[in-house]
Coordinates of C-alpha atoms in Angstrom, one line a residue:
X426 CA 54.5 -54.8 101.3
X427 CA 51.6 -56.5 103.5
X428 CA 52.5 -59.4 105.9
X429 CA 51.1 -62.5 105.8
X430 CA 49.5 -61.7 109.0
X431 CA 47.4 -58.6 108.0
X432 CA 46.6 -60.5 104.9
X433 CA 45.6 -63.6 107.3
X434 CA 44.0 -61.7 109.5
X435 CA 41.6 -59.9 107.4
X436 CA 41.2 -63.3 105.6
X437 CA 39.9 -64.6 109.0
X438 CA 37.6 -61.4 109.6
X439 CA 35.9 -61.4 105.8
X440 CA 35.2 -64.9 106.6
X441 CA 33.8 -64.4 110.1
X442 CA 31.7 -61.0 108.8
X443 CA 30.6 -63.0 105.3
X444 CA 29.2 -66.1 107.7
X445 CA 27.2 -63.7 109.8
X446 CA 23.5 -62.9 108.9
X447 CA 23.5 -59.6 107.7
X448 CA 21.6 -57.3 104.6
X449 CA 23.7 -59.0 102.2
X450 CA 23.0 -63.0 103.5
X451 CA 19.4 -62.4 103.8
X452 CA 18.6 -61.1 100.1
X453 CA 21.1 -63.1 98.3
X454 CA 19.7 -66.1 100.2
X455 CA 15.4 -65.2 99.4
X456 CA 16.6 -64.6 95.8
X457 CA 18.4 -67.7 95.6
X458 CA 15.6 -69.8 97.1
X459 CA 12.5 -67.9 95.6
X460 CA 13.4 -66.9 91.9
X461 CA 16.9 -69.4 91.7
X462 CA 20.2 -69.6 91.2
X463 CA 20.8 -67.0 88.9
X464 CA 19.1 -64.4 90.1
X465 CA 20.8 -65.3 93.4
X466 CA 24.3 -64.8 91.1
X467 CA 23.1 -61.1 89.8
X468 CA 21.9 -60.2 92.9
X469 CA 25.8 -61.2 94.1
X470 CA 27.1 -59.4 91.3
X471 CA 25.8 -56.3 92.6
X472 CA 26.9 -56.8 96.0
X473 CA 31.0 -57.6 94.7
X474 CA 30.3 -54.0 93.3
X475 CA 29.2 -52.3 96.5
X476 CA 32.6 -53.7 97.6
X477 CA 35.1 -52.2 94.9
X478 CA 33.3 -48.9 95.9
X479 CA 33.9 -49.2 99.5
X480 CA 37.6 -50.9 99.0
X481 CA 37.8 -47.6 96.2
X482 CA 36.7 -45.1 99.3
X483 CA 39.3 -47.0 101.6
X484 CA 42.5 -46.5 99.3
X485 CA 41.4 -42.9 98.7
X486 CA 42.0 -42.0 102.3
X487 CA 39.3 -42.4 104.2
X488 CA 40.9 -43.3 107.4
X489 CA 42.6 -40.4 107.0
X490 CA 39.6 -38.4 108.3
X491 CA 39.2 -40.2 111.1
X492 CA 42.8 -39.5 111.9
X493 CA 42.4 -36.2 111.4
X494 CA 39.3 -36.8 114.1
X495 CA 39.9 -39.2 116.6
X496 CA 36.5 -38.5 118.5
X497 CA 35.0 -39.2 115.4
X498 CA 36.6 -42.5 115.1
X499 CA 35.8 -43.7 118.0
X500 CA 32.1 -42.7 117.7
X501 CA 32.2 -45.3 114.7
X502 CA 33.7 -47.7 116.5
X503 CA 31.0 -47.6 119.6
X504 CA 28.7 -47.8 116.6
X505 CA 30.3 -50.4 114.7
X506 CA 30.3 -52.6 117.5
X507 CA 27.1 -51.8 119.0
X508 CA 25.5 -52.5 115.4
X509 CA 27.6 -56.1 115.7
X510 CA 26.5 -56.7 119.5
X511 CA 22.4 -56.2 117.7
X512 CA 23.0 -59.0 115.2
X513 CA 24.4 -61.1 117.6
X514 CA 21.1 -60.8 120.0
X515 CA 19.2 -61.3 116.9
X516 CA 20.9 -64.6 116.4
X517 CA 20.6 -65.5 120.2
X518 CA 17.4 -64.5 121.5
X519 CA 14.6 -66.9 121.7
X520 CA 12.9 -67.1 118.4
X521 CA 15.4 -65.6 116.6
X522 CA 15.5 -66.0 113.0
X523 CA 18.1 -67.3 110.8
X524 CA 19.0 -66.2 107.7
X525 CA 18.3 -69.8 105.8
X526 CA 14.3 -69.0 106.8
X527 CA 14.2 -65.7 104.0
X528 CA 10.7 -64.4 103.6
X529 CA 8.9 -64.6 100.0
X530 CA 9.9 -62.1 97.6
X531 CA 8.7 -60.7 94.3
X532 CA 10.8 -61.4 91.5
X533 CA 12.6 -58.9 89.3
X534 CA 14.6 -58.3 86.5
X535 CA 18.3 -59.0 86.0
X536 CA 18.7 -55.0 86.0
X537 CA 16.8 -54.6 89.3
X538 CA 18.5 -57.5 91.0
X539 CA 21.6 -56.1 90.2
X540 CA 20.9 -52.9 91.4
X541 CA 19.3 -54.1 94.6
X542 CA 22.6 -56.2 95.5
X543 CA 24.4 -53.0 95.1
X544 CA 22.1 -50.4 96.9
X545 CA 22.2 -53.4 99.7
X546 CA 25.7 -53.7 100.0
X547 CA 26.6 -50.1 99.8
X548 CA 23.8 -49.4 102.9
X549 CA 24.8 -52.8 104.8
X550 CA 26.4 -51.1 108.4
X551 CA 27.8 -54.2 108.8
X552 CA 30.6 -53.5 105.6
X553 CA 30.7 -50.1 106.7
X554 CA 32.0 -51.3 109.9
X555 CA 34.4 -53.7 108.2
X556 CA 36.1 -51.1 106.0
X557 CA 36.2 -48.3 108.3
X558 CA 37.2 -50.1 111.6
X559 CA 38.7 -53.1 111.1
X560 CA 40.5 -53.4 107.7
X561 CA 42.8 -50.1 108.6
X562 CA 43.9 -51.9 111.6
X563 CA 45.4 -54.0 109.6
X564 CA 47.4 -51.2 107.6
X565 CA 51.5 -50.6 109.0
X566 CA 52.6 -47.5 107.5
X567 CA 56.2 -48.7 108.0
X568 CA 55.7 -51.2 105.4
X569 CA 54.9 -48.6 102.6
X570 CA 51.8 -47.0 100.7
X571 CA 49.2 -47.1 103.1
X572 CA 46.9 -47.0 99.8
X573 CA 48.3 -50.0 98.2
X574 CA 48.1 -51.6 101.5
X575 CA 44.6 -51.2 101.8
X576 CA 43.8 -52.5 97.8
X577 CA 45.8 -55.3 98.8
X578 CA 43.2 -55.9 101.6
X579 CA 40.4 -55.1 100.4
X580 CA 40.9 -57.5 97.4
X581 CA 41.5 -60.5 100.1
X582 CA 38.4 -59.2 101.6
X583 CA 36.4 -59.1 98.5
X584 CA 37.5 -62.2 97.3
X585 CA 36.5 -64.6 100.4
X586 CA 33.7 -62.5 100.6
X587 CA 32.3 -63.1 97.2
X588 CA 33.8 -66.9 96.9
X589 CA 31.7 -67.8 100.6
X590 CA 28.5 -65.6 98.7
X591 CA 28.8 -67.8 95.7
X592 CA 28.8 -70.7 97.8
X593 CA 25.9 -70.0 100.2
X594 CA 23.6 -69.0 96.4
X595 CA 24.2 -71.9 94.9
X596 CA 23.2 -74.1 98.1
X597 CA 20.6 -71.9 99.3
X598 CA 17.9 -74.0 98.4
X599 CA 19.3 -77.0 99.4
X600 CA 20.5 -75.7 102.9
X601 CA 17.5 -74.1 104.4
X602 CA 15.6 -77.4 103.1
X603 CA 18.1 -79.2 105.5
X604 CA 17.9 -76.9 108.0
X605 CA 14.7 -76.7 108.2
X606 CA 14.3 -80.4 108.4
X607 CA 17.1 -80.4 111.4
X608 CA 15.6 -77.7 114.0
X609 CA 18.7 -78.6 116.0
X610 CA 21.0 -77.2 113.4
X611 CA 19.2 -74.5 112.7
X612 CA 19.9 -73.5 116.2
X613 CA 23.4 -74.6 116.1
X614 CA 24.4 -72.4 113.2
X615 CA 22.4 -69.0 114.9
X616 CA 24.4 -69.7 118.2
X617 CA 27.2 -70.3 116.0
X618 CA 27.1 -66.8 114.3
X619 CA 25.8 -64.8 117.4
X620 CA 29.1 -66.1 119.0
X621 CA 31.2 -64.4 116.3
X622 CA 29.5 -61.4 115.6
X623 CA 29.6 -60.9 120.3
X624 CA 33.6 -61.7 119.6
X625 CA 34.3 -59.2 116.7
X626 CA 32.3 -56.7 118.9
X627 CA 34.2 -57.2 121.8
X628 CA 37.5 -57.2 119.5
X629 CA 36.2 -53.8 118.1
X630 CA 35.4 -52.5 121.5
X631 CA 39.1 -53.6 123.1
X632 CA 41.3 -52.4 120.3
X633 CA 43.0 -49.3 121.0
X634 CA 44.6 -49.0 117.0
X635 CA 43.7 -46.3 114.9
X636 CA 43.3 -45.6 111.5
X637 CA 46.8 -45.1 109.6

C-alpha cells in the first residue's frame, strides 16, 4: 500500500529532522549528561509518546482540514519553514550553540521526566512541522487508505526517530566531552545541521503538494 519511496523518503526526513538541534535534542541531551543515562531514557520515553499522539492526530485526518483550507495550509507551511530557516541561523551564526553544550539542570523524578519529554515533544514546532507538512506529502491516495498510509509513516518516522534518540542518550556524555575537546568538530557538526535544516526549508518552501 506505501511505496518504498514514501517510506524511503520519510525515512530520510525523520533522520534529517531527528539530527537537527531542536526542543527534543537539547533536553534529552542535559538530562542525559547531568542526571544520566536513565533519566535520559524516561525523558525519551516521553518524547516516543508525544509522537503516537501526533502520528494518532495524523491518521485521524488532519490534513483533511488543511484541504478543506488551502490558505491555511500554506500559512503552516511559510511557518514551518520559517521556524526551520531560525534553527538553521541558530546553528550558523557566529557563537551559535550546539546542542552537545546543554545548560545544567535540576534533577527530577522518573514521573516528571517523563512528563516533561512528553509536554516537550508535543510543543516542539519542529514535529509539528514534520507531521503536518511533510509526512502527507508522502501520502498517494491512489494507493489506498490515506489513514493507513499515514500509520504506516508515521511508525517509520517514530522508529528512526526514537532509535537515533536512543543513540544520541546513551553517548551524550561521551560526545559533548569529545566535542568539546575538538572545537573544530564542534563547528563541523552545527554547519553540518544548519545545512539541513536551510535544505528542508527550502524543500518546504518549493513544494507545491498538498495534503491528501
Amino acid at each position: 500500500m506505501v511505496g518504498v519511496g514514501a517510506v524511503a523518503g520519510i525515512a530520510v526526513v525523520a533522520l534529517g529532522l531527528v539530527l537537527t538541534p531542536g526542543p527534543n535534542m537539547v533536553y534529552l541531551v542535559s538530562r542525559s549528561v547531568t542526571q544520566g543515562r536513565r533519566a535520559g531514557l524516561v525523558s525519551l520515553a516521553g518524547v516516543a509518546v508525544g509522537f503516537l499522539v501526533y502520528a494518532t492526530a495524523a491518521s485521524a485526518g488532519i490534513a483533511a482540514v488543511f484541504t478543506l483550507v488551502p490558505a491555511l495550509y500554506t500559512a503552516v507551511q511559510l511557518a514551518g519553514a520559517g521556524y526551520l530557516l531560525w534553527l538553521a541561523w541558530q546553528a550558523l551564526r557566529p557563537g551559535g550553540a550546539s546542542a552537545f553544550t546543554p545548560a545544567e539542570v535540576p534533577a527530577h523524578p522518573p514521573g516528571r521526566l517523563f512528563a516533561m519529554g512528553l509536554v516537550t515533544n508535543l510543543l516542539n514546532p519542529k514535529i509539528a512541522v514534520l507531521y503536518v507538512t511533510l509526512l502527507p506529502q508522502f501520502v498517494d491516495p491512489a494507493r489506498g487508505g490515506v489513514a493507513a498510509q499515514s500509520l504506516v509513516l508515521s511508525a517509520v518516522q517514530i522508529t528512526v526517530a526514537v532509535s537515533v534518540n536512543a543513540l544520541i542518550v546513551l553517548t551524550a556524555g561521551s560526545v559533548a566531552g569529545l566535542l568539546a575537546r575538538r572545537p573544530g568538530w564542534l563547528r563541523a557538526q552545527r554547519y553540518f545541521m544548519g545545512a539541513v535544516l536551510a535544505g528542508l526549508a527550502v524543500q518546504l518552501l518549493s513544494s507545491r503538494a498538498r495534503p491528501a
